[in-house]
């Protein structure tokens, strides 16, 4: 699989700040979000590519390693917490019970993202790690060849909220991973005995930023556009929640920027769900009809007269 440069994917410079990278990600994620491109396979692939690039470039340590080594996974000793893989790795066949290190090139390529991806799951973002001392344990003296492997699995905010089944691939073996509902960023999952030789697969869950919602603690926040006449006279608007759209009553005389709370529509937890806070953005019609212009002129004159009298 040919990989594009992550900086090119996000359209930023290598010297871009963390804020610039985040801004570029948000803009592109909103443009290619599946909700806006239903049935568009290219947009879906682009969205995944954008998420993968952001997962690496938004993490200071991963970005540093990516700047040094790119997608290749050809890292020197110690770069990933143990001896490196491939060229310049600094160990010989004698180091690990007479086994030639070149036998593991395919294994490392899979971990670093160039093989072994399966659908939406898989080790994405080049963040998989292996400790070779553990990986090679037991290779000499007839002992068992056991590999414990670590990786990161990216999921969307809705998937983390509701729970989902993801598919990953380790050494050619497809594994289904159940993401529990309410999973938070940084959560760890252990697939006991599913690694090569009966070792474990240890996954760190990374929840991608969402274009609609922000999560802080157990509270979610979003924003919704409110027509100016609805804000002035009162009415209702549709508001997105993690469970689907709901109707929100807008009191008459509501000002732009006001935040309203939907109790219990936040993130689930053992102590109960948080709340959803909705910021109201007042919007005018992009183009006024002649009748609307006349009404606004009448309103302007009326308000001007009230101001003069007061």
CSV table of C-alpha atoms in Angstrom, one decimal:
chain,number,residue,atom,x,y,z
A,1,UNK,CA,0.0,0.0,0.0
A,2,UNK,CA,1.4,3.4,-1.0
A,3,UNK,CA,1.3,6.0,1.7
A,4,UNK,CA,1.0,9.7,1.3
A,5,UNK,CA,2.9,12.1,3.5
A,6,UNK,CA,0.8,13.0,6.6
A,7,UNK,CA,1.6,16.6,6.2
A,8,UNK,CA,0.4,16.6,2.6
A,9,UNK,CA,-2.8,14.7,3.7
A,10,UNK,CA,-3.7,17.6,6.1
A,11,UNK,CA,-2.3,20.3,3.7
A,12,UNK,CA,0.1,21.7,6.3
A,13,UNK,CA,3.8,22.5,6.5
A,14,UNK,CA,6.2,20.3,8.5
A,15,UNK,CA,6.8,23.4,10.7
A,16,UNK,CA,3.1,23.9,11.4
A,17,UNK,CA,2.0,24.4,15.0
A,18,UNK,CA,-0.3,22.0,17.0
A,19,UNK,CA,-3.1,24.5,16.6
A,20,UNK,CA,-2.6,24.8,12.8
A,21,UNK,CA,-2.7,21.0,12.5
A,22,UNK,CA,-5.9,20.8,14.6
A,23,UNK,CA,-7.5,23.5,12.6
A,24,UNK,CA,-6.7,21.8,9.3
A,25,UNK,CA,-8.0,18.5,10.6
A,26,UNK,CA,-11.3,19.9,11.7
A,27,UNK,CA,-11.8,21.6,8.4
A,28,UNK,CA,-11.1,18.5,6.3
A,29,UNK,CA,-12.9,16.2,8.6
A,30,UNK,CA,-16.0,18.3,8.3
A,31,UNK,CA,-15.7,18.4,4.5
A,32,UNK,CA,-15.3,14.6,4.2
A,33,UNK,CA,-17.4,13.4,7.1
A,34,UNK,CA,-19.5,10.3,6.2
A,35,UNK,CA,-22.7,12.1,7.3
A,36,UNK,CA,-22.2,14.6,4.5
A,37,UNK,CA,-20.9,12.1,1.9
A,38,UNK,CA,-23.3,9.1,2.2
A,39,UNK,CA,-22.3,6.4,-0.3
A,40,UNK,CA,-19.2,8.1,-1.4
A,41,UNK,CA,-16.4,5.6,-1.1
A,42,UNK,CA,-13.6,8.0,-2.0
A,43,UNK,CA,-14.8,10.5,0.6
A,44,UNK,CA,-14.9,7.7,3.2
A,45,UNK,CA,-11.4,6.6,2.4
A,46,UNK,CA,-10.3,10.3,2.5
A,47,UNK,CA,-11.9,10.7,5.9
A,48,UNK,CA,-10.0,7.7,7.3
A,49,UNK,CA,-6.8,9.0,5.8
A,50,UNK,CA,-7.3,12.4,7.4
A,51,UNK,CA,-8.0,10.7,10.8
A,52,UNK,CA,-4.9,8.6,10.5
A,53,UNK,CA,-2.7,11.6,9.7
A,54,UNK,CA,-4.1,13.6,12.6
A,55,UNK,CA,-3.7,10.8,15.1
A,56,UNK,CA,0.0,10.9,14.4
A,57,UNK,CA,0.7,14.6,13.9
A,58,UNK,CA,-1.4,15.6,17.0
A,59,UNK,CA,0.7,13.5,19.3
A,60,UNK,CA,4.1,15.1,20.0
A,61,UNK,CA,6.0,11.8,20.5
A,62,UNK,CA,4.5,10.1,17.4
A,63,UNK,CA,5.1,13.2,15.3
A,64,UNK,CA,8.7,13.3,16.3
A,65,UNK,CA,9.2,9.6,15.4
A,66,UNK,CA,7.3,10.2,12.1
A,67,UNK,CA,9.5,13.1,11.2
A,68,UNK,CA,12.5,10.9,11.7
A,69,UNK,CA,11.3,7.6,10.2
A,70,UNK,CA,8.1,8.1,8.3
A,71,UNK,CA,6.0,5.1,7.5
A,72,UNK,CA,8.8,2.6,7.0
A,73,UNK,CA,9.2,1.3,10.5
A,74,UNK,CA,12.9,1.0,9.9
A,75,UNK,CA,13.8,2.4,13.4
A,76,UNK,CA,17.1,2.2,15.3
A,77,UNK,CA,17.5,0.5,18.7
A,78,UNK,CA,15.3,2.0,21.5
A,79,UNK,CA,13.1,4.2,19.3
A,80,UNK,CA,10.0,2.2,20.1
A,81,UNK,CA,10.9,1.1,23.6
A,82,UNK,CA,13.1,-1.9,22.5
A,83,UNK,CA,15.4,-2.9,19.7
A,84,UNK,CA,14.4,-1.7,16.3
A,85,UNK,CA,13.3,-3.6,13.2
A,86,UNK,CA,14.8,-3.7,9.8
A,87,UNK,CA,17.9,-1.9,8.5
A,88,UNK,CA,20.2,-0.5,11.1
A,89,UNK,CA,18.5,-2.3,13.9
A,90,UNK,CA,21.7,-3.2,15.6
A,91,UNK,CA,21.1,-6.9,16.6
A,92,UNK,CA,22.3,-10.1,15.0
A,93,UNK,CA,20.9,-13.7,14.8
A,94,UNK,CA,23.0,-14.6,17.8
A,95,UNK,CA,21.1,-12.1,20.0
A,96,UNK,CA,17.9,-14.1,19.9
A,97,UNK,CA,18.7,-17.8,20.0
A,98,UNK,CA,20.2,-18.0,16.6
A,99,UNK,CA,17.1,-16.7,14.8
A,100,UNK,CA,17.8,-14.3,11.9
A,101,UNK,CA,16.3,-10.9,12.5
A,102,UNK,CA,15.4,-10.6,8.8
A,103,UNK,CA,12.6,-13.2,9.4
A,104,UNK,CA,10.6,-10.6,11.2
A,105,UNK,CA,10.5,-7.9,8.5
A,106,UNK,CA,7.0,-8.8,7.5
A,107,UNK,CA,5.8,-8.8,11.1
A,108,UNK,CA,7.2,-5.3,11.7
A,109,UNK,CA,5.8,-4.0,8.4
A,110,UNK,CA,2.4,-5.1,9.5
A,111,UNK,CA,2.7,-3.4,12.8
A,112,UNK,CA,3.8,-0.1,11.4
A,113,UNK,CA,0.8,0.0,9.1
A,114,UNK,CA,2.2,-1.2,5.7
A,115,UNK,CA,0.5,-4.6,6.0
A,116,UNK,CA,-2.2,-6.1,8.1
A,117,UNK,CA,-4.9,-3.4,7.9
A,118,UNK,CA,-8.4,-4.8,7.8
A,119,UNK,CA,-11.3,-2.4,7.1
A,120,UNK,CA,-12.1,0.2,9.7
A,121,UNK,CA,-10.2,-1.7,12.3
A,122,UNK,CA,-6.5,-2.5,12.3
A,123,UNK,CA,-3.4,-0.8,13.7
A,124,UNK,CA,-3.8,2.7,12.2
A,125,UNK,CA,-1.6,5.8,12.6
A,126,UNK,CA,1.7,4.0,12.8
A,127,UNK,CA,1.5,3.7,16.5
A,128,UNK,CA,1.9,0.0,17.1
A,129,UNK,CA,4.8,-0.9,19.4
A,130,UNK,CA,6.7,-4.1,20.1
A,131,UNK,CA,9.2,-4.8,22.9
A,132,UNK,CA,11.6,-7.2,21.3
A,133,UNK,CA,12.9,-8.6,24.6
A,134,UNK,CA,9.3,-9.8,25.3
A,135,UNK,CA,8.7,-10.7,21.7
A,136,UNK,CA,11.7,-13.0,21.4
A,137,UNK,CA,11.3,-14.5,24.8
A,138,UNK,CA,11.7,-18.3,24.8
A,139,UNK,CA,13.1,-18.6,21.3
A,140,UNK,CA,16.2,-20.6,22.4
A,141,UNK,CA,16.4,-24.0,24.0
A,142,UNK,CA,13.2,-25.3,22.6
A,143,UNK,CA,11.1,-22.9,24.5
A,144,UNK,CA,7.9,-21.4,23.0
A,145,UNK,CA,8.1,-18.4,20.7
A,146,UNK,CA,5.7,-15.9,22.3
A,147,UNK,CA,5.0,-12.4,21.1
A,148,UNK,CA,3.1,-9.7,23.0
A,149,UNK,CA,2.2,-6.8,20.7
A,150,UNK,CA,0.8,-3.4,21.3
A,151,UNK,CA,-1.1,-1.1,19.0
A,152,UNK,CA,-3.6,1.7,18.8
A,153,UNK,CA,-7.1,1.4,17.4
A,154,UNK,CA,-8.9,4.5,16.3
A,155,UNK,CA,-12.7,4.8,16.6
A,156,UNK,CA,-15.1,7.7,16.0
A,157,UNK,CA,-16.9,9.4,18.9
A,158,UNK,CA,-20.3,7.8,18.0
A,159,UNK,CA,-18.6,4.4,17.9
A,160,UNK,CA,-17.1,5.0,21.3
A,161,UNK,CA,-20.4,6.2,22.7
A,162,UNK,CA,-22.6,3.4,21.4
A,163,UNK,CA,-20.0,0.6,21.3
A,164,UNK,CA,-18.9,-1.1,18.1
A,165,UNK,CA,-17.2,-4.2,16.7
A,166,UNK,CA,-13.9,-3.5,14.9
A,167,UNK,CA,-11.7,-5.8,12.9
A,168,UNK,CA,-7.9,-5.8,13.2
A,169,UNK,CA,-5.3,-8.1,11.7
A,170,UNK,CA,-2.3,-9.4,13.5
A,171,UNK,CA,0.2,-11.6,11.6
A,172,UNK,CA,-2.4,-12.5,9.0
A,173,UNK,CA,-5.0,-13.4,11.6
A,174,UNK,CA,-8.3,-11.4,11.6
A,175,UNK,CA,-9.5,-10.5,15.1
A,176,UNK,CA,-12.8,-8.9,16.1
A,177,UNK,CA,-12.5,-6.3,18.9
A,178,UNK,CA,-15.6,-5.3,20.9
A,179,UNK,CA,-15.4,-1.6,21.9
A,180,UNK,CA,-17.7,-1.2,25.0
A,181,UNK,CA,-20.2,1.6,25.0
A,182,UNK,CA,-18.9,4.7,26.7
A,183,UNK,CA,-15.3,3.9,26.0
A,184,UNK,CA,-12.9,6.9,26.6
A,185,UNK,CA,-9.8,8.0,24.8
A,186,UNK,CA,-6.8,6.1,26.1
A,187,UNK,CA,-8.7,3.1,27.3
A,188,UNK,CA,-6.8,-0.2,27.1
A,189,UNK,CA,-8.1,-3.5,25.8
A,190,UNK,CA,-6.3,-6.8,26.2
A,191,UNK,CA,-6.9,-9.7,23.8
A,192,UNK,CA,-5.4,-12.6,25.8
A,193,UNK,CA,-3.7,-15.3,23.8
A,194,UNK,CA,-4.5,-13.7,20.5
A,195,UNK,CA,-0.9,-12.6,19.6
A,196,UNK,CA,1.6,-14.7,17.7
A,197,UNK,CA,2.6,-17.8,19.6
A,198,UNK,CA,-0.1,-17.3,22.2
A,199,UNK,CA,1.0,-13.9,23.3
A,200,UNK,CA,-1.4,-11.0,24.1
A,201,UNK,CA,-2.6,-8.2,21.9
A,202,UNK,CA,-2.7,-4.9,23.9
A,203,UNK,CA,-4.8,-2.1,22.3
A,204,UNK,CA,-5.0,1.5,23.3
A,205,UNK,CA,-8.2,3.1,22.1
A,206,UNK,CA,-7.9,6.5,20.4
A,207,UNK,CA,-11.2,8.4,20.0
A,208,UNK,CA,-11.1,10.7,17.0
A,209,UNK,CA,-12.2,14.3,17.4
A,210,UNK,CA,-15.7,14.8,16.2
A,211,UNK,CA,-17.0,17.7,13.9
A,212,UNK,CA,-20.3,18.0,15.8
A,213,UNK,CA,-19.5,17.3,19.4
A,214,UNK,CA,-16.8,18.2,22.0
A,215,UNK,CA,-16.4,16.0,25.1
A,216,UNK,CA,-15.3,17.3,28.4
A,217,UNK,CA,-15.6,15.0,31.4
A,218,UNK,CA,-19.0,13.4,31.0
A,219,UNK,CA,-20.5,16.5,29.3
A,220,UNK,CA,-20.9,17.0,25.6
A,221,UNK,CA,-21.3,20.3,23.8
A,222,UNK,CA,-22.5,21.2,20.3
A,223,UNK,CA,-23.9,24.2,18.5
A,224,UNK,CA,-27.1,24.7,16.4
A,225,UNK,CA,-28.3,27.5,14.1
A,226,UNK,CA,-31.4,29.3,15.1
A,227,UNK,CA,-33.3,31.6,12.7
A,228,UNK,CA,-33.6,35.1,14.0
A,229,UNK,CA,-37.4,35.0,13.9
A,230,UNK,CA,-37.5,31.9,16.0
A,231,UNK,CA,-35.1,33.5,18.5
A,232,UNK,CA,-37.3,36.6,18.6
A,233,UNK,CA,-40.7,35.0,18.8
A,234,UNK,CA,-39.9,31.6,20.3
A,235,UNK,CA,-40.2,28.2,18.7
A,236,UNK,CA,-38.2,25.0,18.3
A,237,UNK,CA,-35.2,23.7,16.5
A,238,UNK,CA,-33.7,20.3,15.9
A,239,UNK,CA,-30.6,19.5,17.9
A,240,UNK,CA,-28.2,16.6,17.2
A,241,UNK,CA,-27.5,14.2,20.1
A,242,UNK,CA,-25.5,11.0,20.3
A,243,UNK,CA,-28.9,9.1,20.2
A,244,UNK,CA,-30.3,11.1,17.3
A,245,UNK,CA,-31.9,14.5,16.7
A,246,UNK,CA,-34.3,15.9,19.3
A,247,UNK,CA,-36.5,19.0,19.5
A,248,UNK,CA,-35.3,21.9,21.6
A,249,UNK,CA,-37.7,24.7,22.7
A,250,UNK,CA,-36.3,28.2,22.2
A,251,UNK,CA,-37.8,30.9,24.5
A,252,UNK,CA,-38.9,34.2,22.9
A,253,UNK,CA,-36.2,36.8,23.1
A,254,UNK,CA,-33.3,34.4,23.0
A,255,UNK,CA,-29.9,36.0,22.4
A,256,UNK,CA,-27.2,34.6,20.2
A,257,UNK,CA,-24.5,32.7,22.0
A,258,UNK,CA,-26.8,31.4,24.7
A,259,UNK,CA,-26.1,27.9,26.0
A,260,UNK,CA,-29.0,25.5,26.8
A,261,UNK,CA,-28.7,22.2,28.6
A,262,UNK,CA,-30.2,18.9,27.6
A,263,UNK,CA,-30.0,16.8,30.8
A,264,UNK,CA,-28.8,13.3,30.6
A,265,UNK,CA,-27.8,13.6,26.9
A,266,UNK,CA,-24.1,13.5,27.7
A,267,UNK,CA,-21.5,10.7,28.0
A,268,UNK,CA,-22.5,7.5,29.8
A,269,UNK,CA,-20.7,6.6,33.0
A,270,UNK,CA,-21.1,4.3,36.0
A,271,UNK,CA,-22.6,7.2,38.0
A,272,UNK,CA,-25.0,8.2,35.2
A,273,UNK,CA,-24.9,10.1,31.9
A,274,UNK,CA,-23.6,13.7,31.7
A,275,UNK,CA,-25.4,16.6,30.0
A,276,UNK,CA,-25.4,18.0,26.5
A,277,UNK,CA,-24.8,21.8,26.3
A,278,UNK,CA,-26.1,23.5,23.1
A,279,UNK,CA,-24.8,26.8,21.9
A,280,UNK,CA,-27.3,28.8,19.9
A,281,UNK,CA,-26.1,30.6,16.8
A,282,UNK,CA,-28.5,33.2,15.4
A,283,UNK,CA,-28.7,33.2,11.6
A,284,UNK,CA,-30.3,35.5,9.1
A,285,UNK,CA,-31.6,34.4,5.7
A,286,UNK,CA,-28.8,34.5,3.1
A,287,UNK,CA,-31.1,36.5,0.8
A,288,UNK,CA,-34.2,38.5,1.8
A,289,UNK,CA,-37.3,38.8,-0.4
A,290,UNK,CA,-38.8,42.2,-1.1
A,291,UNK,CA,-41.6,41.4,1.4
A,292,UNK,CA,-39.1,40.4,4.1
A,293,UNK,CA,-37.0,43.6,3.5
A,294,UNK,CA,-40.2,45.7,3.9
A,295,UNK,CA,-41.0,44.0,7.2
A,296,UNK,CA,-37.5,44.5,8.5
A,297,UNK,CA,-37.7,48.2,7.5
A,298,UNK,CA,-41.0,48.4,9.4
A,299,UNK,CA,-39.4,46.8,12.4
A,300,UNK,CA,-36.4,49.1,12.2
A,301,UNK,CA,-38.7,52.1,12.1
A,302,UNK,CA,-40.7,50.8,15.0
A,303,UNK,CA,-37.7,50.2,17.2
A,304,UNK,CA,-36.2,53.6,16.2
A,305,UNK,CA,-39.5,55.3,17.4
A,306,UNK,CA,-39.4,53.4,20.6
A,307,UNK,CA,-35.8,54.5,21.3
A,308,UNK,CA,-36.7,58.1,20.5
A,309,UNK,CA,-39.7,58.1,22.9
A,310,UNK,CA,-37.6,56.6,25.7
